[in-house]
Amino acid sequence: MTLRLYDTAARATREFVPVTPGKVSIYLCGATVQAPPHIGHIRSGVSFDIARRWLEHRGYAVTFVRNVTDIDDKIIRKAAEQGVETWRVAQANEYAFQQAYRVLGCEDPSVEPRATGHIPEMIAMMQALIDNGHAYAAGGDVYFRVRSFPEYGALAHFSVDDLEEQPVDDVAPTTHKEDPHDFTLWKASKPGEPFWDTPWGPGRPGWHLECSAMAHRYLGTNFDIHGGGVDLIFPHHENEQAQSHAFGDKFTNYWMHNGWVTLKNEKMSKSLGNSVLVTELAKQYRPVVLRYYLGTPHYRSMIEYTEDSLREADAAYSRIEGFVTRALETVGPTESAADVPAAFAESMDDDFGVPGAVAVLYNTVREGNTALAGGDKEGVASHLASVLKMLDILGLNPLAEPWSGAAGAAGSGTDLRPVVDTLVKVALEQRQAARERKDYAASDAIRDQLARAGVNVEDTPSGPRWTVNQ
Ligand SMILES: [Zn+2]
């Protein structure tokens, strides 16, 4: 079975053939670091983390680039409002994004380049585009001449003439443009704004140019997959592709776009306030539950945000965890299986079909629970190993980093589980001793004290089991 991907440019699912056998290169448009992330911002990180894990499982060596846009109008405006340098606002929010990705179990990218660290590459690209007639400098700005490039519109499927009614590049002044649809590569700086010197005067990069320059720098002239949210298809990705193709790069072979997290059917926006910030939600729900919530729908579908859906995610993940815990008590420490069930693989190979794969996971959990009920230890062990392997691919294995030992620590990175384990064990031994001498008042008192500390004790046939209240 070969991997097939839905390619936005082709509007069709295509067989995946890598540029270089055995390797996959991915460029994902990362955050514009103007504010800390809400749950919608992290969705693409989780979706592409699962895709990456599946590609690695399929034996590919993956190079994963996720950029940081650390200069733009909103960052400049926020910095001015706060009376600080733009880099302070950008860096603080870059840390917040990094933390959120890690808290939700996303592996770090191979490289996380910042726009402001790649100005020479952008200048070289603009110079080449000016030299070959696809760009021009005017009034300190540099523009891409869209009518010089017949392919413009190939990704988003339109022709420039269809654009008359659409908003053109709304942040750039149009006064210097030869054509209102030309888009900005570089903006002349206004007084008081950060700037970099170029042959065309002091200025700063436009958003689109950054990604073309950084993709070229890290992934070369041709790479496998370019990803981002569905709202980036136009203008951002259309413009990236036009620049890169006009520059002479073959650029990406597949375009993958993830859906939004919506609120009342609209894209989540920053105006929602703090309630949906990752840091706030992680106080109410374990980060692994937030990952389950973001990662288990198909990456191309929209996720409607509701409190209920988060509670459902919590209940669903707890059922899987419950099986893992009971199975471990029955068969002891168990490694993940070497491979996933064939039906799981089939779903994942079909455009990263996580919902189908999760259905296989649930079937396996159900069969595992049946084996538990029937005292079939071998059955329990094989189903547990299989479940753990599937959870590894989804980044949801409760026994693996960063969840193992987290015990609700919300990704603080401090693994207190062994310490708590030892303390609770001492208390439980004392409780057991009290029970053996029939001092039930003492044994109940120990149990109550543990409960007040947030530790629930449950007596099971294989001895007492404890869990920490979340
Ligand atoms: Zn981009």
JSON list of N, CA and C and ligand atoms in Angstrom, two decimals, residues 27-30 67 69 207-208 210-212 214 226-227 232 236-237 240, ligand 1:
[
{"chain": "A", "resi": 27, "resn": "TYR", "atom": "N", "xyz": [7.71, 21.83, 4.57]},
{"chain": "A", "resi": 27, "resn": "TYR", "atom": "CA", "xyz": [7.75, 23.22, 5.04]},
{"chain": "A", "resi": 27, "resn": "TYR", "atom": "C", "xyz": [6.34, 23.58, 5.52]},
{"chain": "A", "resi": 28, "resn": "LEU", "atom": "N", "xyz": [6.25, 23.94, 6.80]},
{"chain": "A", "resi": 28, "resn": "LEU", "atom": "CA", "xyz": [4.95, 24.33, 7.36]},
{"chain": "A", "resi": 28, "resn": "LEU", "atom": "C", "xyz": [5.01, 25.80, 7.76]},
{"chain": "A", "resi": 29, "resn": "CYS", "atom": "N", "xyz": [4.06, 26.59, 7.27]},
{"chain": "A", "resi": 29, "resn": "CYS", "atom": "CA", "xyz": [4.01, 27.99, 7.68]},
{"chain": "A", "resi": 29, "resn": "CYS", "atom": "C", "xyz": [3.67, 28.06, 9.16]},
{"chain": "A", "resi": 30, "resn": "GLY", "atom": "N", "xyz": [4.59, 28.62, 9.92]},
{"chain": "A", "resi": 30, "resn": "GLY", "atom": "CA", "xyz": [4.40, 28.67, 11.37]},
{"chain": "A", "resi": 30, "resn": "GLY", "atom": "C", "xyz": [3.72, 29.96, 11.81]},
{"chain": "A", "resi": 67, "resn": "ASN", "atom": "N", "xyz": [8.53, 27.78, 10.15]},
{"chain": "A", "resi": 67, "resn": "ASN", "atom": "CA", "xyz": [9.14, 29.11, 10.32]},
{"chain": "A", "resi": 67, "resn": "ASN", "atom": "C", "xyz": [8.43, 29.92, 11.40]},
{"chain": "A", "resi": 69, "resn": "THR", "atom": "N", "xyz": [7.31, 33.92, 11.80]},
{"chain": "A", "resi": 69, "resn": "THR", "atom": "CA", "xyz": [7.22, 35.27, 11.23]},
{"chain": "A", "resi": 69, "resn": "THR", "atom": "C", "xyz": [7.33, 36.25, 12.38]},
{"chain": "A", "resi": 207, "resn": "TRP", "atom": "N", "xyz": [5.34, 39.38, 4.04]},
{"chain": "A", "resi": 207, "resn": "TRP", "atom": "CA", "xyz": [5.13, 38.04, 4.61]},
{"chain": "A", "resi": 207, "resn": "TRP", "atom": "C", "xyz": [5.45, 36.94, 3.59]},
{"chain": "A", "resi": 208, "resn": "HIS", "atom": "N", "xyz": [4.97, 37.11, 2.35]},
{"chain": "A", "resi": 208, "resn": "HIS", "atom": "CA", "xyz": [5.08, 36.01, 1.38]},
{"chain": "A", "resi": 208, "resn": "HIS", "atom": "C", "xyz": [6.52, 35.67, 1.05]},
{"chain": "A", "resi": 210, "resn": "GLU", "atom": "N", "xyz": [9.20, 35.90, 2.77]},
{"chain": "A", "resi": 210, "resn": "GLU", "atom": "CA", "xyz": [9.94, 35.19, 3.83]},
{"chain": "A", "resi": 210, "resn": "GLU", "atom": "C", "xyz": [9.94, 33.69, 3.60]},
{"chain": "A", "resi": 211, "resn": "CYS", "atom": "N", "xyz": [8.73, 33.16, 3.34]},
{"chain": "A", "resi": 211, "resn": "CYS", "atom": "CA", "xyz": [8.61, 31.70, 3.28]},
{"chain": "A", "resi": 211, "resn": "CYS", "atom": "C", "xyz": [9.32, 31.14, 2.05]},
{"chain": "A", "resi": 212, "resn": "SER", "atom": "N", "xyz": [9.25, 31.85, 0.92]},
{"chain": "A", "resi": 212, "resn": "SER", "atom": "CA", "xyz": [9.96, 31.38, -0.27]},
{"chain": "A", "resi": 212, "resn": "SER", "atom": "C", "xyz": [11.46, 31.33, 0.00]},
{"chain": "A", "resi": 214, "resn": "MET", "atom": "N", "xyz": [13.04, 31.16, 2.94]},
{"chain": "A", "resi": 214, "resn": "MET", "atom": "CA", "xyz": [13.44, 30.18, 3.96]},
{"chain": "A", "resi": 214, "resn": "MET", "atom": "C", "xyz": [13.28, 28.74, 3.46]},
{"chain": "A", "resi": 226, "resn": "HIS", "atom": "N", "xyz": [4.35, 21.20, 1.23]},
{"chain": "A", "resi": 226, "resn": "HIS", "atom": "CA", "xyz": [4.20, 22.51, 1.85]},
{"chain": "A", "resi": 226, "resn": "HIS", "atom": "C", "xyz": [2.84, 22.53, 2.53]},
{"chain": "A", "resi": 227, "resn": "GLY", "atom": "N", "xyz": [2.83, 22.92, 3.79]},
{"chain": "A", "resi": 227, "resn": "GLY", "atom": "CA", "xyz": [1.59, 22.88, 4.54]},
{"chain": "A", "resi": 227, "resn": "GLY", "atom": "C", "xyz": [1.23, 24.20, 5.17]},
{"chain": "A", "resi": 232, "resn": "LEU", "atom": "N", "xyz": [-4.54, 30.06, 4.17]},
{"chain": "A", "resi": 232, "resn": "LEU", "atom": "CA", "xyz": [-3.30, 30.58, 3.59]},
{"chain": "A", "resi": 232, "resn": "LEU", "atom": "C", "xyz": [-3.19, 30.33, 2.09]},
{"chain": "A", "resi": 236, "resn": "HIS", "atom": "N", "xyz": [-1.40, 34.02, 0.48]},
{"chain": "A", "resi": 236, "resn": "HIS", "atom": "CA", "xyz": [-0.03, 33.70, 0.91]},
{"chain": "A", "resi": 236, "resn": "HIS", "atom": "C", "xyz": [0.64, 32.62, 0.07]},
{"chain": "A", "resi": 237, "resn": "HIS", "atom": "N", "xyz": [-0.01, 31.47, -0.06]},
{"chain": "A", "resi": 237, "resn": "HIS", "atom": "CA", "xyz": [0.66, 30.37, -0.76]},
{"chain": "A", "resi": 237, "resn": "HIS", "atom": "C", "xyz": [0.70, 30.57, -2.27]},
{"chain": "A", "resi": 240, "resn": "GLU", "atom": "N", "xyz": [3.65, 32.83, -2.61]},
{"chain": "A", "resi": 240, "resn": "GLU", "atom": "CA", "xyz": [4.91, 32.08, -2.39]},
{"chain": "A", "resi": 240, "resn": "GLU", "atom": "C", "xyz": [5.28, 31.30, -3.64]},
{"chain": "B", "resi": 1, "resn": "ZN", "atom": "ZN", "xyz": [4.34, 30.88, 4.70]}
]
